[in-house]
Coordinates of C-alpha atoms (C1' of nucleotides) in Angstrom, one line a residue:
Chain A
M1 CA 43.8 138.2 87.5
L2 CA 43.1 141.9 87.0
V3 CA 44.9 143.7 84.1
R4 CA 45.4 147.4 83.7
S5 CA 46.4 147.9 80.1
T6 CA 47.5 151.5 80.2
P7 CA 51.3 151.8 79.6
L8 CA 53.6 151.8 82.5
S9 CA 55.5 155.0 83.1
P10 CA 59.3 155.2 83.2
A11 CA 59.1 156.1 86.9
E12 CA 57.2 152.9 87.6
L13 CA 59.6 150.8 85.6
R14 CA 62.6 152.4 87.3
T15 CA 61.5 150.8 90.6
F16 CA 63.4 147.7 89.3
P17 CA 67.1 147.8 89.7
L18 CA 67.2 145.7 86.5
L19 CA 65.7 148.5 84.4
K20 CA 67.1 151.5 86.3
P21 CA 70.1 152.1 84.0
L22 CA 67.9 152.2 80.8
R23 CA 67.7 155.6 79.0
E24 CA 64.4 157.4 79.3
E25 CA 63.4 156.9 75.7
L26 CA 63.9 153.1 76.0
L27 CA 61.8 153.0 79.1
L28 CA 59.0 154.9 77.4
E29 CA 59.1 152.4 74.6
L30 CA 59.2 149.4 76.9
G31 CA 56.3 150.9 78.9
T32 CA 54.1 150.7 75.8
S33 CA 54.4 147.0 75.7
A34 CA 53.9 146.5 79.4
H35 CA 50.8 146.0 81.5
A36 CA 50.1 146.1 85.2
L37 CA 48.6 143.0 86.8
E38 CA 46.9 142.4 90.1
L39 CA 46.9 138.9 91.7
A40 CA 44.8 137.7 94.6
A41 CA 46.5 135.9 97.4
N42 CA 47.9 132.6 96.2
E43 CA 46.7 133.1 92.7
S44 CA 48.8 131.5 90.0
L45 CA 50.9 133.6 87.7
F46 CA 52.5 130.9 85.5
R47 CA 53.3 127.2 85.7
A48 CA 56.6 125.4 85.0
G49 CA 57.0 124.4 81.4
E50 CA 54.9 127.2 79.9
P51 CA 56.8 129.1 77.2
A52 CA 58.3 132.3 78.7
T53 CA 57.1 135.2 76.5
A54 CA 57.3 137.9 79.2
L55 CA 59.2 138.9 82.3
Y56 CA 57.6 140.3 85.4
G57 CA 58.5 142.9 88.0
V58 CA 56.9 142.9 91.5
L59 CA 55.4 146.4 92.2
A60 CA 53.8 145.4 95.5
G61 CA 53.1 142.2 97.5
S62 CA 55.2 139.2 96.7
I63 CA 55.6 136.4 94.3
V64 CA 56.5 132.9 95.4
L65 CA 58.5 130.7 93.0
Y66 CA 58.2 127.0 93.6
R67 CA 58.4 123.5 92.3
S68 CA 55.9 120.8 93.2
S69 CA 57.1 117.2 93.6
A70 CA 55.2 114.1 92.5
D71 CA 54.0 113.6 96.1
G72 CA 52.4 117.1 96.3
R73 CA 55.1 118.7 98.4
E74 CA 55.8 122.3 97.4
Q75 CA 59.4 123.4 97.4
I76 CA 59.8 127.2 97.5
V77 CA 62.7 128.3 95.4
H78 CA 62.4 132.0 96.2
D79 CA 60.1 134.6 97.7
S80 CA 60.3 137.8 95.6
G81 CA 59.2 141.1 97.1
A82 CA 58.7 144.5 95.6
G83 CA 61.4 145.6 93.3
R84 CA 62.4 142.1 92.2
T85 CA 62.2 140.9 88.6
I86 CA 61.2 137.4 87.6
A87 CA 61.8 135.1 84.7
E88 CA 64.5 137.2 82.9
A89 CA 66.6 134.0 82.7
A90 CA 63.8 132.1 81.0
V91 CA 63.2 134.9 78.5
F92 CA 66.9 135.0 77.6
L93 CA 67.0 131.4 76.7
Y94 CA 63.9 131.8 74.7
G95 CA 62.8 128.9 76.8
S96 CA 60.0 128.0 79.2
F97 CA 59.6 128.7 82.9
P98 CA 61.6 126.4 85.0
V99 CA 59.4 126.9 88.1
N100 CA 55.8 127.7 89.0
A101 CA 54.9 131.2 90.3
R102 CA 52.0 132.3 92.4
A103 CA 51.2 135.4 94.5
G104 CA 52.1 135.3 98.2
A105 CA 49.7 135.4 101.1
R106 CA 48.9 139.1 100.6
G107 CA 48.5 139.1 96.8
A108 CA 50.7 141.0 94.4
R109 CA 50.8 143.8 91.9
L110 CA 53.0 143.2 89.0
A111 CA 54.4 144.8 85.8
R112 CA 54.4 142.5 82.9
V113 CA 57.0 143.3 80.2
D114 CA 57.1 141.8 76.8
G115 CA 60.0 139.5 76.4
A116 CA 60.9 140.0 72.7
R117 CA 60.7 143.8 73.1
F118 CA 63.0 143.6 76.1
L119 CA 65.6 141.5 74.2
E120 CA 65.6 144.0 71.4
L121 CA 66.3 146.8 73.8
L122 CA 69.2 145.1 75.3
D123 CA 70.9 144.8 72.0
R124 CA 70.6 148.5 71.6
D125 CA 71.8 149.5 75.0
P126 CA 75.0 148.0 76.3
S127 CA 74.6 149.5 79.8
A128 CA 71.2 147.7 80.0
M129 CA 73.0 144.5 79.1
H130 CA 75.5 145.0 81.8
S131 CA 72.7 145.6 84.3
V132 CA 71.0 142.4 83.4
L133 CA 74.2 140.5 83.6
A134 CA 74.8 141.9 87.1
A135 CA 71.3 141.0 88.2
L136 CA 71.8 137.5 87.0
C137 CA 75.1 137.2 88.9
R138 CA 73.5 138.4 92.1
R139 CA 70.7 135.9 91.7
L140 CA 73.4 133.3 91.2
H141 CA 75.0 134.2 94.5
E142 CA 71.7 134.2 96.3
L143 CA 71.1 130.6 95.1
V144 CA 74.6 129.6 96.2
D145 CA 73.8 130.9 99.6
R146 CA 70.5 129.0 99.5
V147 CA 72.3 125.8 98.6
E148 CA 74.6 126.2 101.5
M149 CA 71.8 126.9 103.9
L150 CA 69.8 123.9 102.8
S151 CA 72.8 121.7 103.4
L152 CA 72.9 122.6 107.1
P153 CA 71.7 119.4 108.8
D154 CA 70.0 121.2 111.7
A155 CA 66.6 122.8 111.3
G156 CA 67.3 125.4 114.0
Q157 CA 70.5 126.4 112.2
R158 CA 68.6 126.9 108.9
L159 CA 66.0 129.1 110.6
A160 CA 68.7 131.1 112.5
R161 CA 70.6 131.8 109.3
F162 CA 67.4 132.8 107.5
I163 CA 66.3 135.2 110.2
L164 CA 69.7 136.8 110.6
R165 CA 69.7 137.7 106.9
L166 CA 66.4 139.4 107.1
P167 CA 66.4 143.2 107.2
A168 CA 66.0 144.0 110.9
E169 CA 63.9 146.9 112.3
G170 CA 64.5 148.7 115.6
R171 CA 67.4 150.3 117.3
A172 CA 71.0 149.1 117.3
G173 CA 71.4 146.1 119.7
T174 CA 67.8 144.9 119.2
F175 CA 66.6 142.7 116.4
R176 CA 63.0 142.7 115.3
V177 CA 61.9 141.2 112.0
R178 CA 58.7 140.6 110.3
L179 CA 58.4 137.3 108.5
P180 CA 58.0 138.0 104.8
V181 CA 55.8 135.0 104.2
A182 CA 53.3 132.8 106.0
K183 CA 54.9 130.3 108.4
K184 CA 53.8 127.4 106.2
D185 CA 55.7 128.9 103.2
L186 CA 58.6 129.7 105.4
A187 CA 58.8 126.1 106.5
A188 CA 58.8 124.9 102.9
Q189 CA 61.5 127.4 102.1
L190 CA 63.7 126.0 104.9
A191 CA 63.1 122.4 104.0
M192 CA 61.2 121.5 107.1
T193 CA 57.6 120.8 108.1
P194 CA 55.5 123.5 109.6
E195 CA 55.4 121.4 112.8
T196 CA 59.2 121.5 113.1
L197 CA 59.2 125.3 112.5
S198 CA 56.7 125.8 115.2
R199 CA 58.7 123.6 117.6
V200 CA 61.9 125.5 116.9
L201 CA 60.3 128.8 117.6
K202 CA 58.8 127.4 120.8
R203 CA 62.2 126.2 121.9
W204 CA 63.6 129.7 121.3
R205 CA 60.8 131.2 123.3
D206 CA 61.3 128.7 126.2
Q207 CA 64.9 129.5 126.4
A208 CA 64.2 133.2 126.3
W209 CA 66.1 133.6 123.0
A210 CA 63.2 135.3 121.2
V211 CA 59.7 136.7 121.5
V212 CA 57.3 135.6 118.8
Q213 CA 54.0 137.3 118.0
E214 CA 52.2 136.4 114.9
E215 CA 54.6 137.3 112.1
E216 CA 56.8 139.5 114.3
I217 CA 60.0 138.0 115.9
E218 CA 62.2 139.8 118.3
L219 CA 65.5 138.2 119.2
L220 CA 66.4 138.7 122.8
D221 CA 69.7 136.8 122.7
I222 CA 71.3 137.6 119.4
A223 CA 74.6 136.1 120.3
A224 CA 72.9 132.7 120.9
I225 CA 71.1 132.8 117.6
E226 CA 74.3 133.8 115.8
E227 CA 76.2 131.0 117.3
L228 CA 73.5 128.6 116.4
S229 CA 73.6 129.8 112.8
G230 CA 77.2 128.8 112.5
E231 CA 78.5 132.1 111.2
P232 CA 77.4 135.7 111.3
Chain B
M1 CA 100.5 124.9 90.9
L2 CA 102.2 124.4 87.5
V3 CA 101.9 127.2 85.0
R4 CA 102.4 127.0 81.2
S5 CA 102.6 130.6 80.0
T6 CA 102.4 130.0 76.3
P7 CA 99.2 131.4 74.8
L8 CA 96.2 129.1 74.5
S9 CA 95.0 128.4 71.0
P10 CA 91.5 129.2 69.7
A11 CA 90.9 125.5 69.4
E12 CA 91.7 124.9 73.1
L13 CA 89.5 127.9 74.1
R14 CA 86.7 126.6 71.9
T15 CA 86.3 123.5 74.2
F16 CA 84.2 125.8 76.4
P17 CA 80.7 126.4 75.3
L18 CA 81.0 129.8 76.8
L19 CA 83.6 130.9 74.3
K20 CA 82.6 128.9 71.4
P21 CA 80.6 131.6 69.6
L22 CA 83.5 134.1 69.7
R23 CA 85.1 135.0 66.4
E24 CA 88.5 133.6 65.6
E25 CA 90.3 136.9 65.9
L26 CA 88.8 137.5 69.4
L27 CA 89.8 134.1 70.5
L28 CA 93.4 134.7 69.3
E29 CA 93.5 137.9 71.3
L30 CA 92.0 136.2 74.3
G31 CA 94.5 133.4 74.1
T32 CA 97.4 135.8 74.5
S33 CA 96.2 136.8 78.0
A34 CA 95.5 133.3 79.0
H35 CA 97.6 130.6 80.7
A36 CA 97.3 126.9 81.3
L37 CA 97.5 125.7 84.9
E38 CA 98.0 122.3 86.4
L39 CA 96.7 121.5 89.8
A40 CA 97.5 118.5 92.0
A41 CA 94.7 116.6 93.6
N42 CA 92.8 118.7 96.2
E43 CA 95.1 121.7 95.5
S44 CA 93.5 125.0 96.2
L45 CA 92.7 127.3 93.2
F46 CA 91.2 130.3 95.0
R47 CA 89.5 131.1 98.3
A48 CA 86.2 132.8 98.9
G49 CA 86.6 136.6 99.4
E50 CA 89.7 137.0 97.1
P51 CA 89.2 139.5 94.3
A52 CA 88.2 137.9 91.1
T53 CA 90.6 139.0 88.4
A54 CA 90.3 136.0 86.2
L55 CA 87.9 133.3 85.1
Y56 CA 88.8 129.7 84.6
G57 CA 87.9 126.9 82.3
V58 CA 88.4 123.3 83.1
L59 CA 90.4 121.5 80.4
A60 CA 90.7 118.2 82.2
G61 CA 90.0 116.7 85.6
S62 CA 87.6 118.6 87.8
I63 CA 87.2 121.6 90.1
V64 CA 85.2 121.5 93.3
L65 CA 83.5 124.7 94.4
Y66 CA 82.7 124.7 98.1
R67 CA 82.0 126.7 101.2
S68 CA 83.3 125.9 104.6
S69 CA 81.3 126.4 107.7
A70 CA 82.5 127.5 111.0
D71 CA 82.5 123.9 112.3
G72 CA 84.8 122.7 109.5
R73 CA 82.1 121.1 107.4
E74 CA 82.6 121.5 103.7
Q75 CA 79.6 122.1 101.6
I76 CA 80.1 121.5 97.9
V77 CA 78.3 123.9 95.7
H78 CA 79.3 122.4 92.4
D79 CA 81.6 119.9 90.8
S80 CA 82.8 121.2 87.5
G81 CA 84.2 118.8 84.9
A82 CA 86.0 119.4 81.6
G83 CA 84.4 122.1 79.5
R84 CA 82.9 124.0 82.4
T85 CA 83.9 127.6 83.1
I86 CA 84.2 129.0 86.6
A87 CA 83.9 132.4 88.1
E88 CA 82.4 134.3 85.2
A89 CA 79.8 135.7 87.6
A90 CA 82.4 137.1 90.0
V91 CA 84.3 138.7 87.2
F92 CA 81.2 140.4 85.9
L93 CA 80.4 142.0 89.2
Y94 CA 84.0 143.1 89.4
G95 CA 83.7 141.4 92.7
S96 CA 85.3 138.7 94.8
F97 CA 84.9 134.9 94.6
P98 CA 81.8 133.9 96.6
V99 CA 83.1 130.3 97.1
N100 CA 86.3 128.4 97.5
A101 CA 87.7 126.3 94.7
R102 CA 90.1 123.4 94.7
A103 CA 91.0 120.6 92.3
G104 CA 89.1 117.3 92.6
A105 CA 90.5 113.9 93.6
R106 CA 92.3 113.5 90.3
G107 CA 93.7 117.0 89.9
A108 CA 92.8 119.4 87.2
R109 CA 94.2 121.2 84.1
L110 CA 92.8 124.7 83.7
A111 CA 92.8 127.7 81.4
R112 CA 93.1 130.9 83.2
V113 CA 91.6 133.9 81.2
D114 CA 92.2 137.5 82.2
G115 CA 88.9 139.0 83.5
A116 CA 89.4 142.6 82.3
R117 CA 90.3 141.4 78.8
F118 CA 87.3 139.1 78.7
L119 CA 85.0 141.9 79.6
E120 CA 86.4 144.2 76.9
L121 CA 85.8 141.5 74.4
L122 CA 82.2 141.1 75.4
D123 CA 81.5 144.7 74.7
R124 CA 82.9 144.3 71.2
D125 CA 80.9 141.1 70.3
P126 CA 77.2 141.0 71.0
S127 CA 77.0 137.3 70.2
A128 CA 79.6 136.6 72.9
M129 CA 77.5 138.6 75.3
H130 CA 74.5 136.5 74.5
S131 CA 76.5 133.3 74.9
V132 CA 77.6 134.4 78.4
L133 CA 74.0 135.4 79.3
A134 CA 72.8 132.0 78.2
A135 CA 75.5 130.2 80.2
L136 CA 74.6 132.1 83.3
C137 CA 70.9 131.3 82.8
R138 CA 71.7 127.6 82.5
R139 CA 73.8 127.8 85.7
L140 CA 70.8 129.5 87.4
H141 CA 68.6 126.6 86.4
E142 CA 71.1 124.1 87.6
L143 CA 71.1 125.7 91.0
V144 CA 67.4 125.8 91.1
D145 CA 67.4 122.0 90.5
R146 CA 70.0 121.7 93.2
V147 CA 67.8 123.7 95.7
E148 CA 64.9 121.4 94.9
M149 CA 67.0 118.3 95.3
L150 CA 68.4 119.4 98.6
S151 CA 64.9 120.0 100.0
L152 CA 64.0 116.3 99.5
P153 CA 63.8 114.9 103.0
D154 CA 65.0 111.4 102.1
A155 CA 68.7 110.7 101.6
G156 CA 67.9 107.8 99.2
Q157 CA 65.8 110.2 97.1
R158 CA 68.5 112.7 96.8
L159 CA 71.0 110.1 95.7
A160 CA 68.6 108.6 93.2
R161 CA 67.9 111.9 91.6
F162 CA 71.6 112.7 91.4
I163 CA 72.5 109.5 89.8
L164 CA 69.7 109.6 87.3
R165 CA 70.9 112.9 86.1
L166 CA 74.4 111.7 85.5
P167 CA 75.4 110.9 81.9
A168 CA 75.0 107.1 81.6
E169 CA 77.2 104.8 79.6
G170 CA 76.2 101.5 78.1
R171 CA 73.5 100.2 75.8
A172 CA 69.9 101.3 76.0
G173 CA 68.0 99.7 78.8
T174 CA 71.1 99.5 81.0
F175 CA 72.4 102.2 83.2
R176 CA 76.1 102.5 84.2
V177 CA 77.6 105.6 85.6
R178 CA 81.0 106.5 87.0
L179 CA 80.8 108.8 90.0
P180 CA 82.5 112.1 89.1
V181 CA 83.9 112.6 92.6
A182 CA 85.0 110.7 95.6
K183 CA 82.2 109.3 97.7
K184 CA 83.2 111.6 100.5
D185 CA 82.7 114.6 98.3
L186 CA 79.5 113.2 96.8
A187 CA 78.0 112.8 100.3
A188 CA 78.8 116.4 101.1
Q189 CA 77.2 117.5 97.8
L190 CA 74.0 115.5 98.7
A191 CA 73.9 116.9 102.2
M192 CA 74.5 113.6 104.0
T193 CA 77.3 111.9 105.9
P194 CA 79.6 109.5 104.1
E195 CA 78.2 106.8 106.4
T196 CA 74.7 107.4 105.2
L197 CA 75.8 107.3 101.6
S198 CA 77.5 104.0 102.2
R199 CA 74.4 102.6 103.8
V200 CA 72.1 103.7 101.0
L201 CA 74.2 102.0 98.4
K202 CA 74.4 98.9 100.6
R203 CA 70.6 98.9 100.7
W204 CA 70.4 99.2 97.0
R205 CA 72.8 96.3 96.7
D206 CA 70.9 94.1 99.1
Q207 CA 67.7 94.7 97.2
A208 CA 69.4 94.0 93.9
W209 CA 68.6 97.4 92.6
A210 CA 72.3 98.2 91.8
V211 CA 75.8 96.8 91.6
V212 CA 78.5 99.0 93.1
Q213 CA 82.2 98.6 92.3
E214 CA 84.5 101.3 93.4
E215 CA 83.3 104.4 91.5
E216 CA 81.2 102.4 89.1
I217 CA 77.5 102.0 89.6
E218 CA 75.2 99.9 87.5
L219 CA 71.5 100.2 88.1
L220 CA 69.7 96.8 87.8
D221 CA 66.2 98.1 88.5
I222 CA 66.0 101.5 86.9
A223 CA 62.2 101.7 87.5
A224 CA 62.7 101.3 91.2
I225 CA 65.3 104.0 91.4
E226 CA 63.2 106.3 89.3
E227 CA 60.2 105.8 91.5
L228 CA 62.4 106.5 94.5
S229 CA 63.6 109.7 93.0
G230 CA 60.1 111.1 92.9
E231 CA 60.1 112.0 89.2
P232 CA 62.1 111.0 86.1
Chain C
dC1 C1' 27.9 132.6 111.9
dG2 C1' 29.9 128.6 109.9
dG3 C1' 34.0 126.6 107.6
dA4 C1' 38.4 126.3 105.8
dA5 C1' 43.0 126.9 106.5
dT6 C1' 46.8 128.0 109.5
dC7 C1' 49.2 127.3 113.6
dT8 C1' 50.2 124.8 117.7
dT9 C1' 51.0 120.9 120.7
dG10 C1' 51.5 115.8 121.8
dA11 C1' 53.2 111.1 121.1
dA12 C1' 55.2 107.4 118.4
dC13 C1' 57.8 106.1 114.8
dG14 C1' 61.5 106.2 111.5
dA15 C1' 65.5 108.0 109.7
dT16 C1' 70.0 110.1 110.0
dT17 C1' 73.7 111.4 112.7
dT18 C1' 77.2 110.4 115.8
dC19 C1' 80.8 107.6 117.9
dA20 C1' 83.6 103.8 117.4
dA21 C1' 86.2 100.2 115.2
dC22 C1' 88.1 97.8 111.2
dG23 C1' 90.1 96.7 106.5
dG24 C1' 92.0 98.5 102.5
dT25 C1' 94.8 101.6 99.8
dA26 C1' 97.9 105.1 98.5
dG27 C1' 101.7 107.8 99.4
dT28 C1' 106.0 108.6 102.2
dG29 C1' 110.3 107.9 103.8
dG30 C1' 113.8 105.0 105.4
Chain D
dC1 C1' 111.7 97.5 98.5
dC2 C1' 109.2 97.5 102.4
dA3 C1' 107.2 99.3 106.5
dC4 C1' 104.5 103.1 108.3
dT5 C1' 101.1 106.4 108.3
dA6 C1' 97.0 108.7 106.9
dC7 C1' 92.9 108.7 104.8
dC8 C1' 88.9 106.7 102.7
dG9 C1' 85.2 103.6 102.8
dT10 C1' 82.5 100.3 105.4
dT11 C1' 79.9 98.4 109.1
dG12 C1' 77.7 98.3 113.9
dA13 C1' 75.2 100.2 117.9
dA14 C1' 73.1 103.9 120.3
dA15 C1' 71.2 108.4 120.5
dT16 C1' 69.3 112.3 118.6
dC17 C1' 66.4 114.7 115.5
dG18 C1' 62.7 115.3 112.3
dT19 C1' 58.6 113.4 110.4
dT20 C1' 54.2 111.6 110.6
dC21 C1' 49.7 111.1 112.5
dA22 C1' 46.2 113.1 115.4
dA23 C1' 43.8 116.5 117.7
dG24 C1' 42.7 121.1 119.5
dA25 C1' 43.1 126.3 119.1
dT26 C1' 43.0 130.4 116.4
dT27 C1' 42.3 133.3 112.6
dC28 C1' 40.4 134.8 108.4
dC29 C1' 37.0 134.8 104.8
dG30 C1' 32.7 134.0 102.6

DNA sequence: CGGAATCTTGAACGATTTCAACGGTAGTGG
DNA sequence: CCACTACCGTTGAAATCGTTCAAGATTCCG
């Protein structure tokens, strides 16, 4: 874990929607108690149960939040890309991390912000408080979506829904996406085995519904995938 | 839907952990913009997409939060018993309800609190703000638990985990629980069919792991169920 | 250039869903 | 008050789907 201990600039901190509404002076102050971190691929950031003394923002790469079961299975709770903040909730409760965190397959660059300092700031700036509240509410909705997706009984349905919610590249009428994580991790996120994921994609290929190349997926028959997903 | 339009007393409002830390005067004020509601079994409270102008607290009975899929399946996001508050998140975002809500099998008595009035209050009382923040964080953790549970591949495992987290009655060493919802709803919550739930319970009975009577379940072999659940 | 890890594919097994039928219960209306 | 209906819960049998185990292909990293 590489640490750069120079303060983070307000501009850097403003990449996070959570901090964006803070006044310049507060960001400057917050920057002095913040560091930048660099994590290698799959490197651990923190483990569930450790006391949460800081919150983190993802500057580049991605952070995977996961639980591990007794039998070694790894359940991915969320994959956080650039601009996301992590562990605010744990910091608020003055509690400990409820999940494990590690860098994604391509490593990660992070901002580490001192928790106590952050809490102080919130009490001084109501708009910051509102921003945090809104961020938590959005996270809540994401998790509700997640719960709904996981309760779909069919593996293909879950994958279809996941892909359709990904930001698509390309012209209107076409649908190209780049998987944000390794297929292994994606499978865990969708509550299926990597084998099943591979087979679902193969089926889509065989039926000419999609073209799959490495981490790029292009949907040829969007209507079919949408119908499979249950709802657009 | 039966409405009692007399104000709610601070004592009544204080049944909700969310409102507990509010000063007496604020609760009095909040009470004047609050009503009590009475819902029959399965009666609808609100539907997903409607603008959220109020939040609700469960005084008695239960409220089921759910999504319905295109094919008519009903996925239960949460079952909220007495003391729970509902829809704070939607009110904060000045948004619309992300899920449907209806009364549980035994109906529900609710407090309806005006959203705008509540938001005002929060800005005047920092401790109230903290309380709300903490409540949202706890909800977040609950959902993370839920996501983890739903990703367990085995139906028996999911049921075991659910039951072990229920508040148990009885003396130490014994474990009796009363299911908080109808078996049909419980099955939906655990992402399985009612048939599968029935069969899992039958298996537990046959192996003398549990006694099932109506909505009462007594675990005879707690160790076995705990091992099945994957972790205590 | 190994070597590890990921991804893919095959086959067999196990589990859950589906479809169907039945008993019980609660609520309705005569 | 009693029949009638509707729904819930249970059980059975068959089919489907996903997992597991195993092996081969590929990529990436040291």
